PDB file of N, CA, C and O in Angstrom:
ATOM      1  N   MET A   1     -18.140  16.131  21.732  1.00 79.00           N
ATOM      2  CA  MET A   1     -17.336  16.487  21.019  1.00 79.00           C
ATOM      3  C   MET A   1     -16.645  17.620  21.825  1.00 79.00           C
ATOM      4  O   MET A   1     -15.574  17.768  21.210  1.00 79.00           O
ATOM      5  N   GLY A   2     -17.006  18.032  22.803  1.00 84.00           N
ATOM      6  CA  GLY A   2     -16.245  19.247  23.403  1.00 84.00           C
ATOM      7  C   GLY A   2     -15.005  18.518  23.967  1.00 84.00           C
ATOM      8  O   GLY A   2     -14.120  18.996  24.138  1.00 84.00           O
ATOM      9  N   THR A   3     -15.228  17.230  24.692  1.00 82.00           N
ATOM     10  CA  THR A   3     -14.212  16.503  25.053  1.00 82.00           C
ATOM     11  C   THR A   3     -13.080  16.246  24.234  1.00 82.00           C
ATOM     12  O   THR A   3     -11.802  16.631  24.600  1.00 82.00           O
ATOM     13  N   ILE A   4     -13.457  15.968  23.039  1.00 82.00           N
ATOM     14  CA  ILE A   4     -12.315  15.565  22.081  1.00 82.00           C
ATOM     15  C   ILE A   4     -11.949  16.535  21.823  1.00 82.00           C
ATOM     16  O   ILE A   4     -10.329  16.937  21.554  1.00 82.00           O
ATOM     17  N   PHE A   5     -12.467  17.889  21.433  1.00 89.00           N
ATOM     18  CA  PHE A   5     -11.996  19.246  21.218  1.00 89.00           C
ATOM     19  C   PHE A   5     -10.831  19.678  22.328  1.00 89.00           C
ATOM     20  O   PHE A   5      -9.655  19.980  21.884  1.00 89.00           O
ATOM     21  N   PHE A   6     -11.605  19.605  23.576  1.00 88.00           N
ATOM     22  CA  PHE A   6     -10.665  20.055  24.389  1.00 88.00           C
ATOM     23  C   PHE A   6      -9.408  19.242  24.471  1.00 88.00           C
ATOM     24  O   PHE A   6      -8.104  19.788  24.879  1.00 88.00           O
ATOM     25  N   TYR A   7      -9.537  17.869  24.524  1.00 88.00           N
ATOM     26  CA  TYR A   7      -8.214  16.918  24.246  1.00 88.00           C
ATOM     27  C   TYR A   7      -7.250  17.633  23.321  1.00 88.00           C
ATOM     28  O   TYR A   7      -5.981  17.676  23.514  1.00 88.00           O
ATOM     29  N   LEU A   8      -7.703  17.425  22.084  1.00 90.00           N
ATOM     30  CA  LEU A   8      -6.882  18.313  21.104  1.00 90.00           C
ATOM     31  C   LEU A   8      -6.294  19.396  21.163  1.00 90.00           C
ATOM     32  O   LEU A   8      -5.144  19.480  20.780  1.00 90.00           O
ATOM     33  N   ALA A   9      -6.893  20.310  21.734  1.00 92.00           N
ATOM     34  CA  ALA A   9      -6.372  21.612  21.750  1.00 92.00           C
ATOM     35  C   ALA A   9      -5.626  21.782  22.954  1.00 92.00           C
ATOM     36  O   ALA A   9      -4.675  22.453  22.896  1.00 92.00           O
ATOM     37  N   THR A  10      -5.743  21.083  24.132  1.00 91.00           N
ATOM     38  CA  THR A  10      -4.313  21.110  24.902  1.00 91.00           C
ATOM     39  C   THR A  10      -3.523  20.196  25.110  1.00 91.00           C
ATOM     40  O   THR A  10      -2.720  20.133  26.171  1.00 91.00           O
ATOM     41  N   TYR A  11      -3.414  19.371  24.196  1.00 90.00           N
ATOM     42  CA  TYR A  11      -2.598  18.166  24.358  1.00 90.00           C
ATOM     43  C   TYR A  11      -1.010  18.520  24.724  1.00 90.00           C
ATOM     44  O   TYR A  11      -0.359  17.685  25.511  1.00 90.00           O
ATOM     45  N   PHE A  12      -0.678  19.466  23.916  1.00 92.00           N
ATOM     46  CA  PHE A  12       0.924  19.899  23.950  1.00 92.00           C
ATOM     47  C   PHE A  12       1.074  20.707  24.913  1.00 92.00           C
ATOM     48  O   PHE A  12       2.315  21.119  25.327  1.00 92.00           O
ATOM     49  N   PHE A  13       0.192  21.428  25.567  1.00 91.00           N
ATOM     50  CA  PHE A  13       0.059  22.772  26.495  1.00 91.00           C
ATOM     51  C   PHE A  13       0.120  22.017  27.907  1.00 91.00           C
ATOM     52  O   PHE A  13       0.751  22.913  28.688  1.00 91.00           O
ATOM     53  N   VAL A  14      -1.098  20.931  28.718  1.00 88.00           N
ATOM     54  CA  VAL A  14      -1.121  20.785  29.808  1.00 88.00           C
ATOM     55  C   VAL A  14      -1.283  19.484  30.045  1.00 88.00           C
ATOM     56  O   VAL A  14      -1.184  18.200  29.291  1.00 88.00           O
ATOM     57  N   GLU A  15      -0.290  19.165  31.000  1.00 89.00           N
ATOM     58  CA  GLU A  15       0.227  17.678  31.368  1.00 89.00           C
ATOM     59  C   GLU A  15      -0.722  16.649  31.804  1.00 89.00           C
ATOM     60  O   GLU A  15      -0.797  15.566  31.562  1.00 89.00           O
ATOM     61  N   VAL A  16      -2.079  17.088  32.540  1.00 89.00           N
ATOM     62  CA  VAL A  16      -2.980  16.517  32.692  1.00 89.00           C
ATOM     63  C   VAL A  16      -4.220  16.080  31.803  1.00 89.00           C
ATOM     64  O   VAL A  16      -5.196  15.400  32.276  1.00 89.00           O
ATOM     65  N   THR A  17      -3.807  16.366  30.384  1.00 88.00           N
ATOM     66  CA  THR A  17      -4.930  16.234  29.324  1.00 88.00           C
ATOM     67  C   THR A  17      -5.183  14.859  29.389  1.00 88.00           C
ATOM     68  O   THR A  17      -6.442  14.756  29.048  1.00 88.00           O
ATOM     69  N   GLY A  18      -4.258  13.789  29.413  1.00 86.00           N
ATOM     70  CA  GLY A  18      -5.150  12.641  28.931  1.00 86.00           C
ATOM     71  C   GLY A  18      -5.505  12.066  30.154  1.00 86.00           C
ATOM     72  O   GLY A  18      -6.651  11.281  29.760  1.00 86.00           O
ATOM     73  N   ARG A  19      -5.433  12.614  31.657  1.00 89.00           N
ATOM     74  CA  ARG A  19      -6.017  12.016  32.715  1.00 89.00           C
ATOM     75  C   ARG A  19      -7.728  12.670  32.275  1.00 89.00           C
ATOM     76  O   ARG A  19      -8.933  11.898  32.856  1.00 89.00           O
ATOM     77  N   LEU A  20      -7.611  13.898  32.030  1.00 87.00           N
ATOM     78  CA  LEU A  20      -9.187  14.458  31.975  1.00 87.00           C
ATOM     79  C   LEU A  20      -9.827  13.856  30.753  1.00 87.00           C
ATOM     80  O   LEU A  20     -11.206  13.485  30.895  1.00 87.00           O
ATOM     81  N   PHE A  21      -9.221  13.175  29.705  1.00 86.00           N
ATOM     82  CA  PHE A  21      -9.987  12.647  28.438  1.00 86.00           C
ATOM     83  C   PHE A  21     -10.350  11.284  29.129  1.00 86.00           C
ATOM     84  O   PHE A  21     -11.308  10.907  28.882  1.00 86.00           O
ATOM     85  N   GLU A  22      -9.625  10.563  29.776  1.00 87.00           N
ATOM     86  CA  GLU A  22      -9.846   9.342  30.671  1.00 87.00           C
ATOM     87  C   GLU A  22     -11.107   9.561  31.238  1.00 87.00           C
ATOM     88  O   GLU A  22     -11.819   8.557  31.376  1.00 87.00           O
ATOM     89  N   SER A  23     -11.353  10.536  32.151  1.00 89.00           N
ATOM     90  CA  SER A  23     -12.602  10.564  32.989  1.00 89.00           C
ATOM     91  C   SER A  23     -13.592  10.834  32.528  1.00 89.00           C
ATOM     92  O   SER A  23     -14.633  10.274  32.888  1.00 89.00           O
ATOM     93  N   THR A  24     -13.688  11.080  31.147  1.00 88.00           N
ATOM     94  CA  THR A  24     -14.900  11.454  30.042  1.00 88.00           C
ATOM     95  C   THR A  24     -15.129  10.280  29.361  1.00 88.00           C
ATOM     96  O   THR A  24     -16.091  10.278  28.444  1.00 88.00           O
ATOM     97  N   VAL A  25     -14.440   9.484  29.001  1.00 86.00           N
ATOM     98  CA  VAL A  25     -14.376   8.244  28.218  1.00 86.00           C
ATOM     99  C   VAL A  25     -15.787   7.575  28.769  1.00 86.00           C
ATOM    100  O   VAL A  25     -16.319   7.291  27.745  1.00 86.00           O
ATOM    101  N   ILE A  26     -16.170   7.379  29.780  1.00 89.00           N
ATOM    102  CA  ILE A  26     -17.398   7.004  30.262  1.00 89.00           C
ATOM    103  C   ILE A  26     -18.570   7.420  29.752  1.00 89.00           C
ATOM    104  O   ILE A  26     -19.646   6.855  29.302  1.00 89.00           O
ATOM    105  N   LEU A  27     -18.661   8.893  29.663  1.00 88.00           N
ATOM    106  CA  LEU A  27     -19.587   9.764  29.137  1.00 88.00           C
ATOM    107  C   LEU A  27     -19.772   9.217  27.325  1.00 88.00           C
ATOM    108  O   LEU A  27     -20.927   9.219  27.178  1.00 88.00           O
ATOM    109  N   ALA A  28     -18.799   9.049  26.843  1.00 85.00           N
ATOM    110  CA  ALA A  28     -18.706   8.875  25.671  1.00 85.00           C
ATOM    111  C   ALA A  28     -19.515   7.428  25.369  1.00 85.00           C
ATOM    112  O   ALA A  28     -20.166   7.192  24.302  1.00 85.00           O
ATOM    113  N   LEU A  29     -19.062   6.488  26.155  1.00 88.00           N
ATOM    114  CA  LEU A  29     -19.801   5.129  25.983  1.00 88.00           C
ATOM    115  C   LEU A  29     -21.286   4.895  26.353  1.00 88.00           C
ATOM    116  O   LEU A  29     -21.902   4.391  25.375  1.00 88.00           O
ATOM    117  N   LEU A  30     -21.507   6.077  27.457  1.00 91.00           N
ATOM    118  CA  LEU A  30     -22.923   5.826  27.730  1.00 91.00           C
ATOM    119  C   LEU A  30     -23.601   6.463  26.614  1.00 91.00           C
ATOM    120  O   LEU A  30     -24.671   6.103  25.914  1.00 91.00           O
ATOM    121  N   ALA A  31     -23.130   7.976  25.689  1.00 90.00           N
ATOM    122  CA  ALA A  31     -23.659   8.119  24.638  1.00 90.00           C
ATOM    123  C   ALA A  31     -23.793   7.587  23.630  1.00 90.00           C
ATOM    124  O   ALA A  31     -24.946   7.283  22.806  1.00 90.00           O
ATOM    125  N   GLY A  32     -22.916   6.413  23.586  1.00 91.00           N
ATOM    126  CA  GLY A  32     -22.862   5.529  22.362  1.00 91.00           C
ATOM    127  C   GLY A  32     -24.361   4.345  22.481  1.00 91.00           C
ATOM    128  O   GLY A  32     -24.756   3.962  21.489  1.00 91.00           O
ATOM    129  N   LEU A  33     -24.632   4.251  23.774  1.00 90.00           N
ATOM    130  CA  LEU A  33     -25.732   3.410  24.026  1.00 90.00           C
ATOM    131  C   LEU A  33     -27.069   4.116  23.671  1.00 90.00           C
ATOM    132  O   LEU A  33     -27.932   3.294  23.627  1.00 90.00           O
ATOM    133  N   SER A  34     -27.436   5.410  23.333  1.00 93.00           N
ATOM    134  CA  SER A  34     -28.352   5.835  23.168  1.00 93.00           C
ATOM    135  C   SER A  34     -28.574   6.333  21.574  1.00 93.00           C
ATOM    136  O   SER A  34     -29.516   6.779  21.116  1.00 93.00           O
ATOM    137  N   LEU A  35     -27.365   5.744  20.979  1.00 94.00           N
ATOM    138  CA  LEU A  35     -27.903   5.698  18.825  1.00 94.00           C
ATOM    139  C   LEU A  35     -28.737   4.968  18.781  1.00 94.00           C
ATOM    140  O   LEU A  35     -29.409   4.046  19.721  1.00 94.00           O
ATOM    141  N   THR A  36     -29.099   4.718  17.467  1.00 94.00           N
ATOM    142  CA  THR A  36     -30.310   4.289  16.859  1.00 94.00           C
ATOM    143  C   THR A  36     -29.837   2.935  16.814  1.00 94.00           C
ATOM    144  O   THR A  36     -28.642   2.274  16.905  1.00 94.00           O
ATOM    145  N   ASP A  37     -30.876   1.748  16.200  1.00 93.00           N
ATOM    146  CA  ASP A  37     -30.290   0.489  16.773  1.00 93.00           C
ATOM    147  C   ASP A  37     -29.215   0.186  15.463  1.00 93.00           C
ATOM    148  O   ASP A  37     -28.524  -0.546  16.268  1.00 93.00           O
ATOM    149  N   TRP A  38     -29.391   0.316  14.413  1.00 95.00           N
ATOM    150  CA  TRP A  38     -28.056   0.111  13.659  1.00 95.00           C
ATOM    151  C   TRP A  38     -26.513   0.602  14.263  1.00 95.00           C
ATOM    152  O   TRP A  38     -25.944   0.264  14.215  1.00 95.00           O
ATOM    153  N   LEU A  39     -26.734   1.597  14.593  1.00 95.00           N
ATOM    154  CA  LEU A  39     -25.702   2.670  14.861  1.00 95.00           C
ATOM    155  C   LEU A  39     -25.056   2.097  15.959  1.00 95.00           C
ATOM    156  O   LEU A  39     -23.864   2.050  16.478  1.00 95.00           O
ATOM    157  N   ARG A  40     -25.929   2.073  17.136  1.00 95.00           N
ATOM    158  CA  ARG A  40     -25.291   0.932  18.052  1.00 95.00           C
ATOM    159  C   ARG A  40     -24.904  -0.074  18.305  1.00 95.00           C
ATOM    160  O   ARG A  40     -23.884  -0.463  18.799  1.00 95.00           O
ATOM    161  N   ASN A  41     -25.421  -0.846  17.269  1.00 95.00           N
ATOM    162  CA  ASN A  41     -24.626  -2.228  17.128  1.00 95.00           C
ATOM    163  C   ASN A  41     -23.146  -2.195  16.470  1.00 95.00           C
ATOM    164  O   ASN A  41     -22.443  -2.806  16.784  1.00 95.00           O
ATOM    165  N   VAL A  42     -23.177  -1.366  15.647  1.00 95.00           N
ATOM    166  CA  VAL A  42     -21.845  -0.857  14.723  1.00 95.00           C
ATOM    167  C   VAL A  42     -20.921  -0.178  16.296  1.00 95.00           C
ATOM    168  O   VAL A  42     -19.849  -0.917  16.108  1.00 95.00           O
ATOM    169  N   PHE A  43     -21.530   0.726  17.128  1.00 94.00           N
ATOM    170  CA  PHE A  43     -21.025   1.159  18.122  1.00 94.00           C
ATOM    171  C   PHE A  43     -20.168   0.157  18.902  1.00 94.00           C
ATOM    172  O   PHE A  43     -18.996  -0.145  19.498  1.00 94.00           O
ATOM    173  N   LEU A  44     -20.948  -0.954  19.291  1.00 94.00           N
ATOM    174  CA  LEU A  44     -20.610  -1.757  20.231  1.00 94.00           C
ATOM    175  C   LEU A  44     -19.799  -2.823  19.662  1.00 94.00           C
ATOM    176  O   LEU A  44     -19.026  -3.433  20.222  1.00 94.00           O
ATOM    177  N   PHE A  45     -20.201  -3.422  18.393  1.00 96.00           N
ATOM    178  CA  PHE A  45     -18.989  -4.171  17.520  1.00 96.00           C
ATOM    179  C   PHE A  45     -17.508  -3.300  17.614  1.00 96.00           C
ATOM    180  O   PHE A  45     -16.656  -4.031  18.064  1.00 96.00           O
ATOM    181  N   LEU A  46     -17.601  -2.060  17.329  1.00 94.00           N
ATOM    182  CA  LEU A  46     -16.112  -1.158  17.067  1.00 94.00           C
ATOM    183  C   LEU A  46     -15.571  -1.388  18.797  1.00 94.00           C
ATOM    184  O   LEU A  46     -14.561  -1.520  18.957  1.00 94.00           O
ATOM    185  N   VAL A  47     -16.155  -1.013  19.670  1.00 93.00           N
ATOM    186  CA  VAL A  47     -15.703  -1.150  20.987  1.00 93.00           C
ATOM    187  C   VAL A  47     -15.589  -2.324  21.121  1.00 93.00           C
ATOM    188  O   VAL A  47     -14.289  -2.833  22.110  1.00 93.00           O
ATOM    189  N   SER A  48     -16.291  -3.511  21.265  1.00 95.00           N
ATOM    190  CA  SER A  48     -15.381  -4.710  21.648  1.00 95.00           C
ATOM    191  C   SER A  48     -14.382  -5.307  20.771  1.00 95.00           C
ATOM    192  O   SER A  48     -13.420  -5.920  21.033  1.00 95.00           O
ATOM    193  N   MET A  49     -14.207  -4.691  19.536  1.00 96.00           N
ATOM    194  CA  MET A  49     -13.119  -5.124  18.680  1.00 96.00           C
ATOM    195  C   MET A  49     -11.770  -4.533  19.230  1.00 96.00           C
ATOM    196  O   MET A  49     -10.635  -4.882  19.585  1.00 96.00           O
ATOM    197  N   GLN A  50     -12.207  -3.272  19.563  1.00 93.00           N
ATOM    198  CA  GLN A  50     -11.063  -2.742  20.164  1.00 93.00           C
ATOM    199  C   GLN A  50     -10.383  -3.013  21.299  1.00 93.00           C
ATOM    200  O   GLN A  50      -9.120  -3.336  21.536  1.00 93.00           O
ATOM    201  N   SER A  51     -11.567  -3.366  22.431  1.00 91.00           N
ATOM    202  CA  SER A  51     -11.062  -3.980  23.700  1.00 91.00           C
ATOM    203  C   SER A  51     -10.356  -5.283  23.234  1.00 91.00           C
ATOM    204  O   SER A  51      -9.370  -5.709  24.284  1.00 91.00           O
ATOM    205  N   LEU A  52     -10.983  -6.273  22.342  1.00 93.00           N
ATOM    206  CA  LEU A  52     -10.166  -7.607  22.037  1.00 93.00           C
ATOM    207  C   LEU A  52      -8.757  -7.547  21.794  1.00 93.00           C
ATOM    208  O   LEU A  52      -8.168  -8.171  22.196  1.00 93.00           O
ATOM    209  N   PHE A  53      -8.536  -6.326  20.695  1.00 93.00           N
ATOM    210  CA  PHE A  53      -7.633  -6.222  19.967  1.00 93.00           C
ATOM    211  C   PHE A  53      -6.553  -5.801  21.270  1.00 93.00           C
ATOM    212  O   PHE A  53      -5.538  -6.217  21.527  1.00 93.00           O
ATOM    213  N   TYR A  54      -6.547  -4.972  21.976  1.00 88.00           N
ATOM    214  CA  TYR A  54      -5.889  -4.406  23.428  1.00 88.00           C
ATOM    215  C   TYR A  54      -5.439  -5.786  24.229  1.00 88.00           C
ATOM    216  O   TYR A  54      -4.405  -5.993  24.570  1.00 88.00           O
ATOM    217  N   TYR A  55      -6.644  -6.861  24.398  1.00 87.00           N
ATOM    218  CA  TYR A  55      -6.033  -7.902  25.330  1.00 87.00           C
ATOM    219  C   TYR A  55      -5.432  -8.909  24.512  1.00 87.00           C
ATOM    220  O   TYR A  55      -4.379  -9.572  25.258  1.00 87.00           O
ATOM    221  N   VAL A  56      -5.642  -8.930  23.507  1.00 89.00           N
ATOM    222  CA  VAL A  56      -4.612  -9.930  22.519  1.00 89.00           C
ATOM    223  C   VAL A  56      -3.362  -9.630  22.172  1.00 89.00           C
ATOM    224  O   VAL A  56      -2.375 -10.163  22.528  1.00 89.00           O
ATOM    225  N   SER A  57      -2.920  -8.150  22.292  1.00 88.00           N
ATOM    226  CA  SER A  57      -1.703  -7.416  21.673  1.00 88.00           C
ATOM    227  C   SER A  57      -1.018  -7.486  23.339  1.00 88.00           C
ATOM    228  O   SER A  57       0.095  -7.542  23.127  1.00 88.00           O
ATOM    229  N   ASN A  58      -1.645  -7.468  24.624  1.00 85.00           N
ATOM    230  CA  ASN A  58      -1.016  -7.730  25.767  1.00 85.00           C
ATOM    231  C   ASN A  58      -1.121  -8.884  26.413  1.00 85.00           C
ATOM    232  O   ASN A  58      -0.704  -9.114  27.542  1.00 85.00           O
ATOM    233  N   ILE A  59      -1.282 -10.046  25.791  1.00 85.00           N
ATOM    234  CA  ILE A  59      -1.596 -11.415  26.360  1.00 85.00           C
ATOM    235  C   ILE A  59      -0.039 -11.835  27.413  1.00 85.00           C
ATOM    236  O   ILE A  59      -0.343 -12.440  28.288  1.00 85.00           O
ATOM    237  N   TYR A  60       0.921 -11.415  26.589  1.00 84.00           N
ATOM    238  CA  TYR A  60       2.244 -12.049  27.209  1.00 84.00           C
ATOM    239  C   TYR A  60       2.551 -10.994  27.857  1.00 84.00           C
ATOM    240  O   TYR A  60       4.042 -11.351  28.582  1.00 84.00           O
ATOM    241  N   GLN A  61       2.565  -9.931  28.257  1.00 82.00           N
ATOM    242  CA  GLN A  61       2.864  -8.810  29.304  1.00 82.00           C
ATOM    243  C   GLN A  61       2.259  -9.418  30.538  1.00 82.00           C
ATOM    244  O   GLN A  61       1.299  -9.743  30.808  1.00 82.00           O
ATOM    245  N   SER A  62       3.159  -8.664  31.557  1.00 80.00           N
ATOM    246  CA  SER A  62       2.768  -9.164  33.222  1.00 80.00           C
ATOM    247  C   SER A  62       1.490  -8.323  33.363  1.00 80.00           C
ATOM    248  O   SER A  62       1.483  -7.288  33.027  1.00 80.00           O
ATOM    249  N   TRP A  63       0.517  -8.764  33.772  1.00 79.00           N
ATOM    250  CA  TRP A  63      -0.888  -8.437  34.586  1.00 79.00           C
ATOM    251  C   TRP A  63      -1.333  -7.644  32.912  1.00 79.00           C
ATOM    252  O   TRP A  63      -1.981  -7.030  32.871  1.00 79.00           O
ATOM    253  N   MET A  64      -1.076  -8.387  32.002  1.00 75.00           N
ATOM    254  CA  MET A  64      -1.787  -7.949  30.623  1.00 75.00           C
ATOM    255  C   MET A  64      -2.007  -6.601  30.082  1.00 75.00           C
ATOM    256  O   MET A  64      -2.610  -6.231  29.605  1.00 75.00           O
ATOM    257  N   GLY A  65      -0.489  -6.173  30.857  1.00 74.00           N
ATOM    258  CA  GLY A  65      -0.356  -4.555  30.749  1.00 74.00           C
ATOM    259  C   GLY A  65      -0.571  -3.655  31.330  1.00 74.00           C
ATOM    260  O   GLY A  65      -0.131  -2.312  31.209  1.00 74.00           O
ATOM    261  N   PHE A  66      -1.208  -4.131  32.436  1.00 75.00           N
ATOM    262  CA  PHE A  66      -1.581  -3.037  33.537  1.00 75.00           C
ATOM    263  C   PHE A  66      -0.564  -2.910  34.408  1.00 75.00           C
ATOM    264  O   PHE A  66      -0.798  -2.193  35.372  1.00 75.00           O
ATOM    265  N   GLY A  67       0.026  -4.085  34.884  1.00 75.00           N
ATOM    266  CA  GLY A  67       1.300  -3.992  36.087  1.00 75.00           C
ATOM    267  C   GLY A  67       2.400  -3.590  35.439  1.00 75.00           C
ATOM    268  O   GLY A  67       2.989  -3.346  34.418  1.00 75.00           O
ATOM    269  N   SER A  68       3.323  -3.421  36.739  1.00 67.00           N
ATOM    270  CA  SER A  68       4.425  -3.041  36.512  1.00 67.00           C
ATOM    271  C   SER A  68       5.631  -4.428  36.760  1.00 67.00           C
ATOM    272  O   SER A  68       5.074  -5.402  37.805  1.00 67.00           O
ATOM    273  N   ARG A  69       6.362  -4.601  36.321  1.00 60.00           N
ATOM    274  CA  ARG A  69       7.827  -5.684  36.542  1.00 60.00           C
ATOM    275  C   ARG A  69       8.194  -5.431  37.628  1.00 60.00           C
ATOM    276  O   ARG A  69       9.201  -4.730  38.107  1.00 60.00           O
TER     277      ARG A  69
END
């Protein structure tokens, strides 16, 4: 929660806010694995669907949207 609050509070003022937030995403994913059984399943489903949506939406871009042309 602290990371999200920091991100939202500094988004318009600090240039590196996005990079700081990306650095802490792994902590949020690890925290999601410590949820109870049904919440963990919902969390994993939502993360999987978001990842699938990202890859499907970038399928025709060079390097799946990760590279430059």
